[in-house]
Amino acid sequence: MITLALSKGRIFEETLPLLKAAGIEVLEDPETSRKLILPTNQPGVRVVLVRATDVPTYVEYGGADLGVTGKDTLLEHGGQGLYQPLDLRIAKCRMSVAVRADFDYASAVRQGSRLAVATKYTTIAREFFATKGVHVDLIKLYGSMELAPLTGLADAIVDLVSTGNTLKANQLVEVERIMDISSRLVVNQASLKLKQAPIRAIIDAFAGALSES
Ligand code: PRP
């Protein structure tokens, strides 16, 4: 049995065409089914639905043989024990720094001020500001980051930006782009050895579909 870990939403939706290229069709819709293990048209392949941040953990410990996860999640996890054969170029967005429109970020940085930064992505934020030589106090949040500068909890946030609509709706402005984000295929290293042929077939089919797009 080959088990693929996916998260609901954009990653699930955008992985479906790649699965199709590998001859795999998921037989239930996660938006209507409450099942966490979804069968496919191939008796030897199943999909498990996990929280986006849990995908690398499932694959690392062999709860799934392979998974699809954002570069953001992978960097926060650390990537240990994971083979990362492909950038799938799906679920694209960017990791950025944003502040209230009335906060002068450039001059705060120039003056060497200590910044309070709220984020779910503490590893990425720590590394980014350390490289810039900016002193920060990181405040770990699990969601609704946009609220932090509006309530005085933080000067800035580090968060994912896609259309920019969430920032705009909360009167925040993007002041730095840290990195582009897309989703990666990750594979358990033991699975790759023990189930080499079927896993290679999936990797090759995904790679083929990507080269055509
Ligand atoms: C992300 C991110 C922003 C939003 C940005 O949240 O945290 O809130 O999307 O998208 P936009 O630029 O198109 O408005 P997501 O919906 O992934 O959920 P999360 O809050 O659980 O991270």
mmCIF file of C-alpha atoms and ligand atoms in Angstrom:
data_model
loop_
_atom_site.group_PDB
_atom_site.id
_atom_site.type_symbol
_atom_site.label_atom_id
_atom_site.label_comp_id
_atom_site.label_asym_id
_atom_site.label_seq_id
_atom_site.Cartn_x
_atom_site.Cartn_y
_atom_site.Cartn_z
ATOM 1 C CA MET A 1 0.000 0.000 0.000
ATOM 2 C CA ILE A 2 1.205 3.500 -0.866
ATOM 3 C CA THR A 3 -0.105 6.280 1.403
ATOM 4 C CA LEU A 4 -0.051 9.905 0.248
ATOM 5 C CA ALA A 5 -0.579 12.687 2.811
ATOM 6 C CA LEU A 6 -2.408 15.797 1.612
ATOM 7 C CA SER A 7 -4.056 18.746 3.319
ATOM 8 C CA LYS A 8 -7.549 19.909 2.411
ATOM 9 C CA GLY A 9 -8.046 22.985 0.266
ATOM 10 C CA ARG A 10 -5.643 24.425 -2.260
ATOM 11 C CA ILE A 11 -2.961 21.742 -1.969
ATOM 12 C CA PHE A 12 -5.514 18.926 -2.364
ATOM 13 C CA GLU A 13 -7.212 20.596 -5.336
ATOM 14 C CA GLU A 14 -3.966 21.449 -7.130
ATOM 15 C CA THR A 15 -2.471 17.979 -6.559
ATOM 16 C CA LEU A 16 -5.419 16.239 -8.272
ATOM 17 C CA PRO A 17 -4.222 16.920 -11.864
ATOM 18 C CA LEU A 18 -0.756 15.582 -10.972
ATOM 19 C CA LEU A 19 -2.311 12.433 -9.495
ATOM 20 C CA LYS A 20 -4.370 12.068 -12.646
ATOM 21 C CA ALA A 21 -1.159 12.124 -14.683
ATOM 22 C CA ALA A 22 -0.013 9.191 -12.522
ATOM 23 C CA GLY A 23 -3.292 7.374 -13.258
ATOM 24 C CA ILE A 24 -4.597 7.968 -9.738
ATOM 25 C CA GLU A 25 -8.100 9.309 -9.066
ATOM 26 C CA VAL A 26 -9.317 10.061 -5.569
ATOM 27 C CA LEU A 27 -12.777 8.504 -5.160
ATOM 28 C CA GLU A 28 -14.192 10.841 -2.496
ATOM 29 C CA ASP A 29 -14.387 14.599 -2.126
ATOM 30 C CA PRO A 30 -12.871 15.809 1.169
ATOM 31 C CA GLU A 31 -15.214 18.804 1.181
ATOM 32 C CA THR A 32 -18.268 16.542 1.496
ATOM 33 C CA SER A 33 -16.857 13.361 3.034
ATOM 34 C CA ARG A 34 -15.778 13.296 6.674
ATOM 35 C CA LYS A 35 -13.421 10.401 6.058
ATOM 36 C CA LEU A 36 -9.729 10.961 6.717
ATOM 37 C CA ILE A 37 -8.595 8.034 4.581
ATOM 38 C CA LEU A 38 -9.731 8.380 0.992
ATOM 39 C CA PRO A 39 -9.619 5.469 -1.427
ATOM 40 C CA THR A 40 -8.398 5.892 -5.000
ATOM 41 C CA ASN A 41 -9.122 4.017 -8.214
ATOM 42 C CA GLN A 42 -5.888 2.098 -7.551
ATOM 43 C CA PRO A 43 -6.346 -0.473 -4.787
ATOM 44 C CA GLY A 44 -2.695 -0.033 -3.754
ATOM 45 C CA VAL A 45 -2.858 3.744 -3.301
ATOM 46 C CA ARG A 46 -4.722 5.766 -0.668
ATOM 47 C CA VAL A 47 -4.788 9.409 0.392
ATOM 48 C CA VAL A 48 -4.775 10.512 4.031
ATOM 49 C CA LEU A 49 -5.992 13.999 4.965
ATOM 50 C CA VAL A 50 -3.905 15.753 7.609
ATOM 51 C CA ARG A 51 -3.392 19.329 8.812
ATOM 52 C CA ALA A 52 -1.000 21.159 6.467
ATOM 53 C CA THR A 53 1.600 21.543 9.226
ATOM 54 C CA ASP A 54 1.444 17.807 9.989
ATOM 55 C CA VAL A 55 2.274 16.567 6.457
ATOM 56 C CA PRO A 56 6.093 16.564 6.959
ATOM 57 C CA THR A 57 5.680 14.803 10.328
ATOM 58 C CA TYR A 58 3.483 12.048 8.843
ATOM 59 C CA VAL A 59 5.999 11.443 6.077
ATOM 60 C CA GLU A 60 9.060 11.703 8.351
ATOM 61 C CA TYR A 61 7.768 8.959 10.677
ATOM 62 C CA GLY A 62 6.277 6.766 7.940
ATOM 63 C CA GLY A 63 2.592 7.432 8.698
ATOM 64 C CA ALA A 64 2.548 8.263 5.001
ATOM 65 C CA ASP A 65 5.025 7.265 2.282
ATOM 66 C CA LEU A 66 4.815 10.591 0.543
ATOM 67 C CA GLY A 67 3.106 13.945 0.861
ATOM 68 C CA VAL A 68 2.640 17.389 -0.610
ATOM 69 C CA THR A 69 3.626 20.323 1.563
ATOM 70 C CA GLY A 70 4.392 24.022 1.225
ATOM 71 C CA LYS A 71 7.980 25.238 1.337
ATOM 72 C CA ASP A 72 6.941 27.349 4.362
ATOM 73 C CA THR A 73 5.797 24.276 6.303
ATOM 74 C CA LEU A 74 8.870 22.331 5.245
ATOM 75 C CA LEU A 75 11.277 25.050 6.417
ATOM 76 C CA GLU A 76 9.490 25.289 9.774
ATOM 77 C CA HIS A 77 9.588 21.485 10.149
ATOM 78 C CA GLY A 78 13.271 21.298 9.212
ATOM 79 C CA GLY A 79 12.950 18.652 6.495
ATOM 80 C CA GLN A 80 14.835 15.969 8.432
ATOM 81 C CA GLY A 81 14.322 12.445 7.141
ATOM 82 C CA LEU A 82 12.559 13.673 4.019
ATOM 83 C CA TYR A 83 13.597 13.174 0.430
ATOM 84 C CA GLN A 84 12.411 16.184 -1.589
ATOM 85 C CA PRO A 85 12.480 15.238 -5.249
ATOM 86 C CA LEU A 86 10.192 17.861 -6.804
ATOM 87 C CA ASP A 87 9.003 21.441 -6.609
ATOM 88 C CA LEU A 88 5.414 20.951 -7.821
ATOM 89 C CA ARG A 89 4.958 24.679 -8.567
ATOM 90 C CA ILE A 90 1.451 24.601 -7.071
ATOM 91 C CA ALA A 91 -0.199 26.597 -4.268
ATOM 92 C CA LYS A 92 2.127 29.491 -5.087
ATOM 93 C CA CYS A 93 2.325 32.499 -2.812
ATOM 94 C CA ARG A 94 5.008 34.466 -0.965
ATOM 95 C CA MET A 95 6.253 34.935 2.579
ATOM 96 C CA SER A 96 6.337 38.627 3.444
ATOM 97 C CA VAL A 97 6.743 41.185 6.192
ATOM 98 C CA ALA A 98 3.720 43.456 6.667
ATOM 99 C CA VAL A 99 3.044 46.419 8.953
ATOM 100 C CA ARG A 100 0.311 48.960 9.608
ATOM 101 C CA ALA A 101 0.189 51.565 6.854
ATOM 102 C CA ASP A 102 1.158 54.273 9.404
ATOM 103 C CA PHE A 103 4.221 52.394 10.720
ATOM 104 C CA ASP A 104 7.536 53.584 9.232
ATOM 105 C CA TYR A 105 9.244 50.207 8.875
ATOM 106 C CA ALA A 106 12.200 51.491 6.826
ATOM 107 C CA SER A 107 13.185 54.067 9.405
ATOM 108 C CA ALA A 108 12.658 51.629 12.314
ATOM 109 C CA VAL A 109 15.087 49.247 10.597
ATOM 110 C CA ARG A 110 17.516 52.085 9.767
ATOM 111 C CA GLN A 111 17.552 53.272 13.366
ATOM 112 C CA GLY A 112 18.244 49.764 14.632
ATOM 113 C CA SER A 113 14.997 49.633 16.645
ATOM 114 C CA ARG A 114 13.993 46.363 18.218
ATOM 115 C CA LEU A 115 10.908 45.109 16.387
ATOM 116 C CA ALA A 116 8.117 43.001 17.831
ATOM 117 C CA VAL A 117 7.186 40.520 15.102
ATOM 118 C CA ALA A 118 4.180 38.202 15.326
ATOM 119 C CA THR A 119 4.162 35.077 13.189
ATOM 120 C CA LYS A 120 3.329 31.422 12.829
ATOM 121 C CA TYR A 121 6.638 31.065 10.917
ATOM 122 C CA THR A 122 9.203 31.684 13.656
ATOM 123 C CA THR A 123 12.062 29.752 12.015
ATOM 124 C CA ILE A 124 11.756 31.630 8.718
ATOM 125 C CA ALA A 125 11.308 34.991 10.492
ATOM 126 C CA ARG A 126 14.247 34.428 12.866
ATOM 127 C CA GLU A 127 16.571 33.535 10.024
ATOM 128 C CA PHE A 128 15.412 36.407 7.813
ATOM 129 C CA PHE A 129 15.858 39.132 10.432
ATOM 130 C CA ALA A 130 19.152 37.644 11.677
ATOM 131 C CA THR A 131 20.535 37.818 8.131
ATOM 132 C CA LYS A 132 19.408 41.459 7.890
ATOM 133 C CA GLY A 133 20.931 42.230 11.280
ATOM 134 C CA VAL A 134 17.589 43.419 12.681
ATOM 135 C CA HIS A 135 16.850 42.680 16.331
ATOM 136 C CA VAL A 136 13.423 41.162 16.805
ATOM 137 C CA ASP A 137 11.241 39.826 19.567
ATOM 138 C CA LEU A 138 9.249 37.018 17.975
ATOM 139 C CA ILE A 139 5.705 36.383 19.144
ATOM 140 C CA LYS A 140 4.393 32.970 18.125
ATOM 141 C CA LEU A 141 0.801 32.953 16.868
ATOM 142 C CA TYR A 142 -1.255 30.185 15.259
ATOM 143 C CA GLY A 143 -3.512 32.287 13.016
ATOM 144 C CA SER A 144 -5.121 35.684 12.357
ATOM 145 C CA MET A 145 -1.668 37.275 12.301
ATOM 146 C CA GLU A 146 -3.127 40.398 10.684
ATOM 147 C CA LEU A 147 -4.691 41.325 14.000
ATOM 148 C CA ALA A 148 -1.368 41.659 15.820
ATOM 149 C CA PRO A 149 -0.264 45.077 14.469
ATOM 150 C CA LEU A 150 -3.846 46.395 14.692
ATOM 151 C CA THR A 151 -4.118 45.645 18.407
ATOM 152 C CA GLY A 152 -0.593 46.746 19.355
ATOM 153 C CA LEU A 153 0.578 43.180 19.991
ATOM 154 C CA ALA A 154 3.342 43.570 17.392
ATOM 155 C CA ASP A 155 4.988 46.097 15.056
ATOM 156 C CA ALA A 156 5.080 43.687 12.146
ATOM 157 C CA ILE A 157 3.942 40.268 10.995
ATOM 158 C CA VAL A 158 5.541 37.609 8.850
ATOM 159 C CA ASP A 159 2.828 35.790 6.910
ATOM 160 C CA LEU A 160 1.862 34.260 3.597
ATOM 161 C CA VAL A 161 0.520 36.624 0.972
ATOM 162 C CA SER A 162 -1.286 35.426 -2.106
ATOM 163 C CA THR A 163 -3.637 38.016 -3.610
ATOM 164 C CA GLY A 164 -2.863 40.626 -0.934
ATOM 165 C CA ASN A 165 -6.590 40.984 -0.191
ATOM 166 C CA THR A 166 -6.300 39.969 3.470
ATOM 167 C CA LEU A 167 -3.617 42.598 4.105
ATOM 168 C CA LYS A 168 -5.623 45.253 2.279
ATOM 169 C CA ALA A 169 -8.831 44.429 4.173
ATOM 170 C CA ASN A 170 -6.933 44.994 7.418
ATOM 171 C CA GLN A 171 -5.084 48.162 6.364
ATOM 172 C CA LEU A 172 -1.695 46.482 6.367
ATOM 173 C CA VAL A 173 1.036 46.940 3.783
ATOM 174 C CA GLU A 174 3.641 44.495 2.544
ATOM 175 C CA VAL A 175 7.093 45.986 3.176
ATOM 176 C CA GLU A 176 9.411 43.086 2.337
ATOM 177 C CA ARG A 177 9.162 39.888 0.383
ATOM 178 C CA ILE A 178 11.113 37.173 2.183
ATOM 179 C CA MET A 179 10.742 34.332 -0.313
ATOM 180 C CA ASP A 180 8.507 32.786 -2.936
ATOM 181 C CA ILE A 181 6.576 29.754 -1.722
ATOM 182 C CA SER A 182 5.241 26.732 -3.587
ATOM 183 C CA SER A 183 4.474 23.142 -2.661
ATOM 184 C CA ARG A 184 6.963 20.260 -2.740
ATOM 185 C CA LEU A 185 6.648 16.510 -3.005
ATOM 186 C CA VAL A 186 8.248 14.885 0.046
ATOM 187 C CA VAL A 187 9.024 11.189 0.387
ATOM 188 C CA ASN A 188 9.882 8.995 3.370
ATOM 189 C CA GLN A 189 13.437 7.761 2.803
ATOM 190 C CA ALA A 190 12.769 4.191 3.966
ATOM 191 C CA SER A 191 9.638 3.971 1.766
ATOM 192 C CA LEU A 192 11.696 5.084 -1.200
ATOM 193 C CA LYS A 193 13.950 2.057 -0.710
ATOM 194 C CA LEU A 194 11.285 -0.492 0.257
ATOM 195 C CA LYS A 195 8.598 0.536 -2.246
ATOM 196 C CA GLN A 196 10.895 1.892 -4.903
ATOM 197 C CA ALA A 197 8.989 0.944 -8.079
ATOM 198 C CA PRO A 198 5.539 2.375 -7.230
ATOM 199 C CA ILE A 199 6.978 5.500 -5.611
ATOM 200 C CA ARG A 200 9.346 6.129 -8.536
ATOM 201 C CA ALA A 201 6.372 5.741 -10.891
ATOM 202 C CA ILE A 202 4.491 8.486 -9.035
ATOM 203 C CA ILE A 203 7.531 10.809 -8.922
ATOM 204 C CA ASP A 204 8.160 10.273 -12.646
ATOM 205 C CA ALA A 205 4.507 10.878 -13.564
ATOM 206 C CA PHE A 206 4.431 14.101 -11.509
ATOM 207 C CA ALA A 207 7.712 15.238 -13.107
ATOM 208 C CA GLY A 208 6.337 14.465 -16.570
ATOM 209 C CA ALA A 209 3.155 16.451 -15.921
ATOM 210 C CA LEU A 210 5.219 19.391 -14.643
ATOM 211 C CA SER A 211 7.489 19.437 -17.684
ATOM 212 C CA GLU A 212 4.408 19.704 -19.920
ATOM 213 C CA SER A 213 2.905 22.620 -18.006
HETATM 214 C C1 PRP B 1 -3.177 32.744 4.386
HETATM 215 C C2 PRP B 1 -2.420 33.837 5.114
HETATM 216 C C3 PRP B 1 -3.281 35.058 4.930
HETATM 217 C C4 PRP B 1 -3.997 34.771 3.622
HETATM 218 C C5 PRP B 1 -3.375 35.556 2.512
HETATM 219 O O1 PRP B 1 -4.052 32.152 5.247
HETATM 220 O O2 PRP B 1 -2.213 33.507 6.473
HETATM 221 O O3 PRP B 1 -4.190 35.199 5.984
HETATM 222 O O4 PRP B 1 -3.879 33.381 3.322
HETATM 223 O O5 PRP B 1 -4.066 35.375 1.292
HETATM 224 P P1 PRP B 1 -4.424 36.623 0.373
HETATM 225 O O6 PRP B 1 -3.173 37.429 0.182
HETATM 226 O O7 PRP B 1 -4.894 36.013 -0.923
HETATM 227 O O8 PRP B 1 -5.499 37.404 1.040
HETATM 228 P P2 PRP B 1 -4.752 30.772 4.869
HETATM 229 O O9 PRP B 1 -6.031 31.043 4.201
HETATM 230 O O10 PRP B 1 -3.785 29.896 4.132
HETATM 231 O O11 PRP B 1 -5.077 30.141 6.278
HETATM 232 P P3 PRP B 1 -4.283 30.235 7.664
HETATM 233 O O12 PRP B 1 -4.770 31.516 8.305
HETATM 234 O O13 PRP B 1 -4.744 29.018 8.356
HETATM 235 O O14 PRP B 1 -2.816 30.248 7.379
#
